Short mmCIF file of C-alpha atoms in Angstrom, two decimals:
data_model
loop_
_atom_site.label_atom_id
_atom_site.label_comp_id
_atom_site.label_asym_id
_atom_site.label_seq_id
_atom_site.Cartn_x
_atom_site.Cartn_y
_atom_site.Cartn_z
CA UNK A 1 13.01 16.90 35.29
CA UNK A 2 13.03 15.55 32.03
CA UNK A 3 9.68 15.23 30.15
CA UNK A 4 8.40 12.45 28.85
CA UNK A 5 7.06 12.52 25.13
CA UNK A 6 4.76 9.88 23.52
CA UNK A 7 5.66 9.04 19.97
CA UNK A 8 3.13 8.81 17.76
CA UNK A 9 1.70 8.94 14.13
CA UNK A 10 -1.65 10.71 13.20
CA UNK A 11 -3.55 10.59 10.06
CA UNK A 12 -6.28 12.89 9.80
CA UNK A 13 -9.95 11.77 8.08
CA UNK A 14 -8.91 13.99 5.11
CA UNK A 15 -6.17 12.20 4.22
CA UNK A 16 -8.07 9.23 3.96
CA UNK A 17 -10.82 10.93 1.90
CA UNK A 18 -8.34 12.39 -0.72
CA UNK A 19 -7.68 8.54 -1.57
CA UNK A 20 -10.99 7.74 -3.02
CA UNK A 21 -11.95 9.10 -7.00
CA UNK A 22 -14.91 10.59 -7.78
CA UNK A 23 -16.47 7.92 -8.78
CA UNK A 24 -15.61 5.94 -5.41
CA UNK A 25 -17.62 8.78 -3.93
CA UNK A 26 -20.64 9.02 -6.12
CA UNK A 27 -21.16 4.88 -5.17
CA UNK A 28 -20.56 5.69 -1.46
CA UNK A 29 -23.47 8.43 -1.60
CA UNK A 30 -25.72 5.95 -4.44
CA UNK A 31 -25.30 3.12 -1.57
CA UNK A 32 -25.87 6.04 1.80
CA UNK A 33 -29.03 6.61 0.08
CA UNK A 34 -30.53 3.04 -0.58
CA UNK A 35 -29.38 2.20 2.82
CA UNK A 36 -31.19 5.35 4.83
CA UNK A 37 -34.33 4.07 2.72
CA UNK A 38 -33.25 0.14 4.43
CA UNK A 39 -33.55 1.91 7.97
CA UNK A 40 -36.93 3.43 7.36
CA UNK A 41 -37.79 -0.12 6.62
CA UNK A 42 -36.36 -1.38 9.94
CA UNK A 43 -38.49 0.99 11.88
CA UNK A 44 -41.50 -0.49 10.07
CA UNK A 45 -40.70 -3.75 11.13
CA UNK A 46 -39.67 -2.69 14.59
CA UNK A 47 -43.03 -0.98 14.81
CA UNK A 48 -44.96 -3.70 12.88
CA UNK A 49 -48.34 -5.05 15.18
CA UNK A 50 -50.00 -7.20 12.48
CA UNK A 51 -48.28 -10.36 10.38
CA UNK A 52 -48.90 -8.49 7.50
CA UNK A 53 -47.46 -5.33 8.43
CA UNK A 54 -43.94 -7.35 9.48
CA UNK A 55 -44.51 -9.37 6.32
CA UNK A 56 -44.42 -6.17 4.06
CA UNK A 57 -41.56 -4.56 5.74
CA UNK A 58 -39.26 -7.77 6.03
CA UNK A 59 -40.23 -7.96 1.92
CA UNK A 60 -39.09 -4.28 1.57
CA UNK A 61 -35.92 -4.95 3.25
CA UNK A 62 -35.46 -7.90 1.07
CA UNK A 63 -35.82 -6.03 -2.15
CA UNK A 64 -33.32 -3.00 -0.68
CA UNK A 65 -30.34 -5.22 -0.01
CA UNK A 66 -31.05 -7.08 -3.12
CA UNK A 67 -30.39 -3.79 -4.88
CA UNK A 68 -27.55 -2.72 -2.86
CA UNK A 69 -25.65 -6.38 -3.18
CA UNK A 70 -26.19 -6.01 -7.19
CA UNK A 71 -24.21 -2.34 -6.93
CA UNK A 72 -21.47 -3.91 -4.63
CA UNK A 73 -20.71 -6.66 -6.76
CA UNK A 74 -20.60 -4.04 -9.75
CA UNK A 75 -18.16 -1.83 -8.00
CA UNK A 76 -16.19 -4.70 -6.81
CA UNK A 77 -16.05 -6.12 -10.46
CA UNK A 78 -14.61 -2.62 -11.11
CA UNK A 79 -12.05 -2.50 -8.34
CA UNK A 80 -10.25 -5.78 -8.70
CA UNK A 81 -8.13 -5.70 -5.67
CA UNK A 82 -11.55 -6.21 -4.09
CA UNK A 83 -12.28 -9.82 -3.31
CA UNK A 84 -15.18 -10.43 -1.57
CA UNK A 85 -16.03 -14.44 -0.18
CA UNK A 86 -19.80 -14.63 -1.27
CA UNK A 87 -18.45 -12.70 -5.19
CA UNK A 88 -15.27 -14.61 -6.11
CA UNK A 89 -16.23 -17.99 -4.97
CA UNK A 90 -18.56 -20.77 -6.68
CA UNK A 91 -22.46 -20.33 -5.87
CA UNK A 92 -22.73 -23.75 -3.56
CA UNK A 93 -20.94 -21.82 -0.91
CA UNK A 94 -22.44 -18.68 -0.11
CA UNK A 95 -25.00 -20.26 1.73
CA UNK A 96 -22.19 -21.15 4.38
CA UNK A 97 -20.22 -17.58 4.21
CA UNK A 98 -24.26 -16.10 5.14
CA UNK A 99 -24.28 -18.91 8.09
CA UNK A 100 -21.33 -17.51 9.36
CA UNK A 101 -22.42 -13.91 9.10
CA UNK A 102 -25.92 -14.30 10.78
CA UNK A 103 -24.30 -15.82 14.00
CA UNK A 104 -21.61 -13.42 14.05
CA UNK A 105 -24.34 -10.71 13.59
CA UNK A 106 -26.53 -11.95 16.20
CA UNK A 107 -26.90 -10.62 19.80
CA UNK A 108 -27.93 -14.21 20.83
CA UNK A 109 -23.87 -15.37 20.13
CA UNK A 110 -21.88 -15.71 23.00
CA UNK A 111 -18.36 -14.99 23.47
CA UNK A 112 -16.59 -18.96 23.08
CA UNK A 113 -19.34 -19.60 19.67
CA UNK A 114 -18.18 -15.78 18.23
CA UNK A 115 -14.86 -16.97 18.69
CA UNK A 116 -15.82 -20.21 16.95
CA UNK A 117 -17.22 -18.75 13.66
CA UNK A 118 -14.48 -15.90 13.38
CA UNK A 119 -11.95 -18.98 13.58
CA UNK A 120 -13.86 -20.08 10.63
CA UNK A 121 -14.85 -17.30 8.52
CA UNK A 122 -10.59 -16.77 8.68
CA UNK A 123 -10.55 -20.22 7.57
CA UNK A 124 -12.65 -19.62 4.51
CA UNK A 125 -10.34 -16.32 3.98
CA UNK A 126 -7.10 -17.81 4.00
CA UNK A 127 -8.18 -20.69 1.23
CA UNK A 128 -10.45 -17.78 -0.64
CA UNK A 129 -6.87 -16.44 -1.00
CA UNK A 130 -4.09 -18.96 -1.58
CA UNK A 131 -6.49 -22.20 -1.85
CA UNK A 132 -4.67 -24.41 -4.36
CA UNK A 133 -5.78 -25.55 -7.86
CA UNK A 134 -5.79 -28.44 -9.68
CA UNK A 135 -3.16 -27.95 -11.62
CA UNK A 136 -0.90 -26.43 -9.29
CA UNK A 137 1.96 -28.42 -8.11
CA UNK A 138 1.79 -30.74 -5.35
CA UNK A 139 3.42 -31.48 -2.28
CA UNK A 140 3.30 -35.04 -0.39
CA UNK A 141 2.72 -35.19 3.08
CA UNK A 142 3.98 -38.06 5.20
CA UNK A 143 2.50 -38.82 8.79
CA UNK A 144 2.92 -41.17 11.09
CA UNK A 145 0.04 -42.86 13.02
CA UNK A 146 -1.08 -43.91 16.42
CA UNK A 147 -1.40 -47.41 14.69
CA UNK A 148 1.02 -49.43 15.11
CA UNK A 149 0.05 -53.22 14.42
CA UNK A 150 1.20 -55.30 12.78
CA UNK A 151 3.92 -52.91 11.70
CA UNK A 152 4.49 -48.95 12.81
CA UNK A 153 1.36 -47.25 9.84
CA UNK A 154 2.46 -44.26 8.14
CA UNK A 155 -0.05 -41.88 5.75
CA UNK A 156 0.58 -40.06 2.62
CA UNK A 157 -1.44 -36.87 1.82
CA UNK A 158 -1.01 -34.66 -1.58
CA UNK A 159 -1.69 -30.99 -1.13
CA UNK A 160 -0.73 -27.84 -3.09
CA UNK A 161 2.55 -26.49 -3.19
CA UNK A 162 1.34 -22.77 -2.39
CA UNK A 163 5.27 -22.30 -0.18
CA UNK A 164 5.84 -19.89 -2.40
CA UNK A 165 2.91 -17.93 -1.63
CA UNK A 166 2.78 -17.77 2.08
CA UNK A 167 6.80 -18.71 3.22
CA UNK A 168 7.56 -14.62 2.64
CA UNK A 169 4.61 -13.56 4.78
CA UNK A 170 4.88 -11.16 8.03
CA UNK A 171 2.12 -11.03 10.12
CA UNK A 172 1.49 -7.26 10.98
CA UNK A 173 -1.01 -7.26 14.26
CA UNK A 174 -3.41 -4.00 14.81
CA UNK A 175 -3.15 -4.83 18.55
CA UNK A 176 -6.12 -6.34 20.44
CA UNK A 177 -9.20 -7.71 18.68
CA UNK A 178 -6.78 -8.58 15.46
CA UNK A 179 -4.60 -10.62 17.66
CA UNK A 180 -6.57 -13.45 17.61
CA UNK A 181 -7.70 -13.62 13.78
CA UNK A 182 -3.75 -12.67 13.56
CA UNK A 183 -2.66 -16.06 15.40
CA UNK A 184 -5.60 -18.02 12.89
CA UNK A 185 -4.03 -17.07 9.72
CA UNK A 186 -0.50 -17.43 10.95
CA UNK A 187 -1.22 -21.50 11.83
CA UNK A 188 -3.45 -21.70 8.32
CA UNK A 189 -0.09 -20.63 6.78
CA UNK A 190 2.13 -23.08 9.44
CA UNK A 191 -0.71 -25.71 8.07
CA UNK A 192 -0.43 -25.43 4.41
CA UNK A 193 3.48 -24.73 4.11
CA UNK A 194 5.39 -27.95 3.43
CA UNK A 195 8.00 -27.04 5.67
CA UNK A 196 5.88 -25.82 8.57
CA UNK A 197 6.75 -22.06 8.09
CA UNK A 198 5.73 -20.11 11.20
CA UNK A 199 5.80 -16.63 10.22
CA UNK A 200 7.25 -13.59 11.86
CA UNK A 201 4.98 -10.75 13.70
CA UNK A 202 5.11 -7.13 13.71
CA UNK A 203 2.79 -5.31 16.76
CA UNK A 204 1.52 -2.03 16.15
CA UNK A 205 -0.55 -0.08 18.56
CA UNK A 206 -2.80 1.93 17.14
CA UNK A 207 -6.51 3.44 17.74
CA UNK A 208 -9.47 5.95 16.39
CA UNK A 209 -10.02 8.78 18.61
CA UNK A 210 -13.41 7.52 19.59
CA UNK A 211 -14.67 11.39 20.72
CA UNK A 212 -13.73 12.38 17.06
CA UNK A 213 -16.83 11.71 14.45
CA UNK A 214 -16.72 9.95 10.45
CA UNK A 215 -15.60 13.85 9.06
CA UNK A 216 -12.97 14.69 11.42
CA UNK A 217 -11.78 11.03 12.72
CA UNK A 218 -7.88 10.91 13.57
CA UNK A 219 -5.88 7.57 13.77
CA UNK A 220 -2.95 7.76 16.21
CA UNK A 221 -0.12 5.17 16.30
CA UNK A 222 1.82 4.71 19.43
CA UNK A 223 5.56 3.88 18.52
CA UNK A 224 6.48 3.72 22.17
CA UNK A 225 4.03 0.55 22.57
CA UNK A 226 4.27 -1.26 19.23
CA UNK A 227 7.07 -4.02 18.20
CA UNK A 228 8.55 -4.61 15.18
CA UNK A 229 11.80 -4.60 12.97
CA UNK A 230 11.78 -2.84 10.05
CA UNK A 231 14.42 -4.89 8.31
CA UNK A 232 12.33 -7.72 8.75
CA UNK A 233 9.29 -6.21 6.68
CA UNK A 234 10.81 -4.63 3.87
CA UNK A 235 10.23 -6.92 0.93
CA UNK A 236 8.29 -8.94 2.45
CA UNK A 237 4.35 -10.21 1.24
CA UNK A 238 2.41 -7.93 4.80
CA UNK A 239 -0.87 -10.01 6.01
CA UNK A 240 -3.36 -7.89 8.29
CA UNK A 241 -5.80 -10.10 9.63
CA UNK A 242 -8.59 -7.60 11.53
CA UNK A 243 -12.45 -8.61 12.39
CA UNK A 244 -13.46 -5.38 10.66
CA UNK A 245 -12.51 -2.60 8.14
CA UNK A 246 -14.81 0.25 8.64
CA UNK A 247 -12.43 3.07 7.29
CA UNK A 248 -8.94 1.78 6.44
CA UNK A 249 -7.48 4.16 8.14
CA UNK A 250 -5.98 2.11 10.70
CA UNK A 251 -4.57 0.34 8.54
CA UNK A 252 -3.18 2.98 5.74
CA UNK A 253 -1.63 4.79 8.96
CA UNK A 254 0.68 1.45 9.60
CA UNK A 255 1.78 1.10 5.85
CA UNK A 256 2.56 4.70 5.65
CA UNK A 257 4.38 5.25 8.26
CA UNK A 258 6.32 1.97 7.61
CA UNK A 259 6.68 2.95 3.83
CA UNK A 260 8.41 6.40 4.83
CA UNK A 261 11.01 4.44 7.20
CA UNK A 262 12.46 3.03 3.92
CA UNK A 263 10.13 -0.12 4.09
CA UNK A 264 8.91 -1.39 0.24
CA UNK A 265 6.42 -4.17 0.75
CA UNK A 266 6.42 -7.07 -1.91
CA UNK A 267 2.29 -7.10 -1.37
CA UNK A 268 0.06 -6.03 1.00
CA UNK A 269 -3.36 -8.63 1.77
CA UNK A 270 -5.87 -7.71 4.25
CA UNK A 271 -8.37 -10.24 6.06
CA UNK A 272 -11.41 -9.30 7.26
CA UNK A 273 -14.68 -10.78 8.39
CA UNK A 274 -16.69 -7.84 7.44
CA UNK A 275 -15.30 -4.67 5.20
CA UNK A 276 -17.40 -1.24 4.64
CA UNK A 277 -16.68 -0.51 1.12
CA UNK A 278 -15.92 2.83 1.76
CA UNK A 279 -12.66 1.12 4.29
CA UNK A 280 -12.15 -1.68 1.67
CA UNK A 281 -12.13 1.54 -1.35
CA UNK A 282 -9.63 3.37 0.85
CA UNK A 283 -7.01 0.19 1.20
CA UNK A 284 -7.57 -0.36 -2.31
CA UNK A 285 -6.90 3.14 -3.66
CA UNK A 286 -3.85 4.04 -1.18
CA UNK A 287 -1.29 0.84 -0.74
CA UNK A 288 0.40 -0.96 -3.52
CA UNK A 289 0.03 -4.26 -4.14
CA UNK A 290 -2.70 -4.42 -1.75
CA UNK A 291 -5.65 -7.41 -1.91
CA UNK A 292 -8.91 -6.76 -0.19
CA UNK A 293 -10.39 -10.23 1.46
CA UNK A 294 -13.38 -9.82 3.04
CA UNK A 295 -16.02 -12.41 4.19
CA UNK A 296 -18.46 -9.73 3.50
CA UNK A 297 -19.36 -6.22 2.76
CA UNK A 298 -21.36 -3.97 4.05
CA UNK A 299 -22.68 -0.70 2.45
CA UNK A 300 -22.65 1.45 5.40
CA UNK A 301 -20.80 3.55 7.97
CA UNK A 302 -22.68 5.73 10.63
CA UNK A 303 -21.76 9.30 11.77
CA UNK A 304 -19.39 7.28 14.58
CA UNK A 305 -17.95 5.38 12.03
CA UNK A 306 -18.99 2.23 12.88
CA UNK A 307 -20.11 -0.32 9.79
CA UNK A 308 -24.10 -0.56 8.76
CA UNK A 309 -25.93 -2.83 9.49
CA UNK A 310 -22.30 -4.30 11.46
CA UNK A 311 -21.83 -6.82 14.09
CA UNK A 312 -21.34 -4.51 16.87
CA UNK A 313 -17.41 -4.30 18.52
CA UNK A 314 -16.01 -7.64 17.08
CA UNK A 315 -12.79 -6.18 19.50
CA UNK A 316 -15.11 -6.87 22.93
CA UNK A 317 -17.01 -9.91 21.60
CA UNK A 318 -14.02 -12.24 20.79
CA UNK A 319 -11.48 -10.27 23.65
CA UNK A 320 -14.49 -9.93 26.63
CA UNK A 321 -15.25 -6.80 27.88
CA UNK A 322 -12.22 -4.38 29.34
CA UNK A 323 -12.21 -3.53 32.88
CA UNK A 324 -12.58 0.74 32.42
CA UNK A 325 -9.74 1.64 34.73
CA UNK A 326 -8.27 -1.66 33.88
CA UNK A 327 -7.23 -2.20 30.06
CA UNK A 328 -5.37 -5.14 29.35
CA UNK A 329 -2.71 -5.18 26.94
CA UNK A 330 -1.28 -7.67 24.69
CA UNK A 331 -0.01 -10.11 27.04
CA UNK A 332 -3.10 -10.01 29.24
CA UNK A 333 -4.56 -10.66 26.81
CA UNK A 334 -2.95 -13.90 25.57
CA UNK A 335 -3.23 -15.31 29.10
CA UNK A 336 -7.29 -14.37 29.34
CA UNK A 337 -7.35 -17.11 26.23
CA UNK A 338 -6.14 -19.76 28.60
CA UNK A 339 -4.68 -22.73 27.90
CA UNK A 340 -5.96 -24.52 24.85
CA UNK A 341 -5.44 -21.19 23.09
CA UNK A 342 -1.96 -21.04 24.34
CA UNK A 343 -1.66 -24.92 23.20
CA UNK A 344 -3.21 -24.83 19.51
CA UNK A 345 -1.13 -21.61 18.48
CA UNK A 346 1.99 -22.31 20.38
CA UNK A 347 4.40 -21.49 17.88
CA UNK A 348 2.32 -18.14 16.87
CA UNK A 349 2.85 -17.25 20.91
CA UNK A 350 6.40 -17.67 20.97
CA UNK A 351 7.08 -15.85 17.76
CA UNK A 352 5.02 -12.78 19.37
CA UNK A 353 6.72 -13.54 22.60
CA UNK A 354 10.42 -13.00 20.50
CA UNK A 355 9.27 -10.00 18.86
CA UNK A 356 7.99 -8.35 21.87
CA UNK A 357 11.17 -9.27 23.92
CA UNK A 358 13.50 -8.36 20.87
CA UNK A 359 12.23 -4.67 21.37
CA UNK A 360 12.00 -4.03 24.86
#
C-alpha cells in the first residue's frame, strides 16, 4: 500500500531570530522591560479598591506607553520600511486609527461590528499606502445615474491615477482569518483602478505549531492544501493582507519558499491591523522590497507568542469560532459569510474560486 506523504515547509524560530541585528534586539529587550513594568501596573488597577488607587495606576500606565510609543516611533524612523498609520499620517487622524483600535481591542465587540472596523482599519491601510496626491495624475470617472429626467444624468468624478501602483498586484492569502482582510484590499484595489482591475490570488496554508513556545516556535506550510501558480507571482508587486503580525514568520516561510522555486517578487507590502515590532522587524530585515503597513504596533509578544497588550485571536473573532472536530476550510468558510459577503466581493470570490479550481 502506498503511503501517503504530506508536503510541507518548516521554518524553525531560529531562523527567524538570525534576521534581526543587534540593535533590533537590544530595542526588543529596552521595550520587554518597560512593558513587564506596564503589567505590574495592570495588576494595580485590577486590584485597585479606592478612586485614587485606580486613578494612580491608570496615570502610571499612561506615562509607560507614553514612553514606549516615543521608542517605537524612534525605531520606526530608523527602519523605513516600517510604516505605521498613527506615525506616517497627519495628526487630525490618529484620533480615528485609536477609535478603531479600542473597539477592535474590546471584549464588549461582537463578531458583525469586529468585522465592521477591520473592514475599515484595511480601508485606512490601503489609502495609508497608495492614497493619491495632489499632484499626481488624474483619472476621470464617468457614471451613469438612476436619474433620468428630463434627459438620462451622467456624473464625472476625478481621482488619482495610482493603475500603475496596484494593476501588478497578487493577492497572496495566509488561509483563514486573512481571507477576509484579503477580499477588502483586493475590491479597494478593483475601486481605485481606472479599469476595474480585479487582482489574482495565491492560497497558502500555513500555521504555528501552537504546542511549540516564542524560543522554539515552527511554521509549517502545507503544499498539498495551498493554491497558487508560480508563474503568475514572479515579478509581480505580492500584497499580504493579515489581522495580525506577531512574528513574521508566517509570512517569511511563504516568500521563501516561493523565492527558492525561482519566484523574484517586484515588492513585497504587508497589511496589518496590529504588528508586534519584533514580527514587523523580522519582515523588514528578511524580504526585499518589503513595506510594513500596520494600523498599529504593539511592543509585546508573550511566551505563546501572542502580541501584548493584543486583541485576542482576530482569526475566531471575524471567522466565528471552529467546531473542534469540525474545522472549516476555505470554502466553508466563504459560505459562513453569507450572502451580502458573497455579493459585495463577487469578483474577489470568483477569482479565488479559479485559482482553487485551476489547481485541483
Amino acid at each position: 500500500m502506498e503511503e501517503f506523504r504530506m508536503r510541507q515547509v518548516i521554518m524553525e524560530a531560529e531562523s527567524l531570530q538570525g534576521y534581526l541585528t543587534a540593535k533590533d534586539t537590544a530595542y526588543l529587550q529596552k521595550l520587554d522591560g518597560l512593558y513587564n513594568e506596564a503589567m505590574r501596573q495592570f495588576v494595580r488597577l485590577d486590584a485597585a479598591n479606592t478612586t485614587a488607587e485606580k486613578e494612580q495606576a491608570e496615570a502610571e500606565i499612561i506615562a509607560s506607553y507614553d514612553v514606549m510609543g516615543k521608542l517605537l516611533q524612534e525605531i520606526c524612523k530608523e527602519v523605513p520600511q516600517l510604516k505605521v498609520y498613527s506615525f506616517n499620517t497627519e495628526h487630525e487622524s490618529h484620533a480615528e486609527a485609536s477609535r478603531v483600535m479600542a473597539k477592535l481591542r474590546s471584549t464588549e465587540t461582537g463578531h458583525n461590528e469586529f468585522i465592521y472596523y477591520t473592514q475599515r482599519a484595511f480601508e485606512m491601510l490601503f489609502k495609508l499606502a497608495y492614497g493619491g496626491r495632489h499632484e499626481d495624475n488624474k483619472n476621470y470617472l464617468i457614471s451613469k445615474t438612476p436619474v433620468t429626467v428630463p434627459v438620462q444624468n451622467y456624473a464625472v468624478h476625478k481621482i488619482s491615477d495610482i493603475d500603475h501602483k496596484i494593476e501588478n498586484t497578487v493577492m497572496c492569502v495566509m488561509l483563514r482569518g486573512a481571507l477576509l482582510p484579503s477580499m477588502i484590499i483586493s475590491k479597494e484595489i478593483e475601486e481605485y483602478s481606472s479599469h476595474g482591475y480585479v487582482t489574482p490570488f495565491a492560497l497558502f496554508k500555513i500555521k504555528r505549531d501552537e504546542l511549540k513556545k516564542l524560543d522554539d516556535m515552527q511554521y509549517v506550510l502545507n503544499l498539498d492544501m495551498s493554491y497558487f501558480n508560480l508563474e503568475d507571482l514572479d515579478g509581480k508587486d505580492l500584497i499580504f493582507a493579515d489581522p495580525m503580525n506577531a512574528t513574521g514568520g508566517s509570512l517569511i516561510t511563504v516568500v521563501k519558499y516561493l523565492e527558492r522555486q525561482g519566484v523574484k517578487p517586484r515588492s513585497i507590502s504587508c497589511f496589518h491591523v496590529i504588528s508586534s515590532l519584533k514580527g514587523a522587524l523580522c519582515a523588514a530585515r528578511a524580504l526585499k522590497n518589503c513595506s510594513v503597513y500596520t494600523l498599529w504596533m504593539d511592543p509585546a509578544l508573550n511566551a505563546d507568542a501572542y502580541i501584548l497588550p493584543g486583541l485576542g485571536d482576530a482569526g475566531d473573532r471575524i471567522n466565528g469560532m471552529d467546531e473542534p472536530e469540525h474545522p472549516r476550510n476555505m470554502i466553508q468558510l466563504i459560505a459562513d459569510y453569507g450572502a451580502t459577503i458573497a455579493g459585495l466581493y463577487r469578483h474577489q470570490l470568483r477569482a479565488i474560486e479559479n485559482v482553487v479550481l485551476q489547481n485541483k
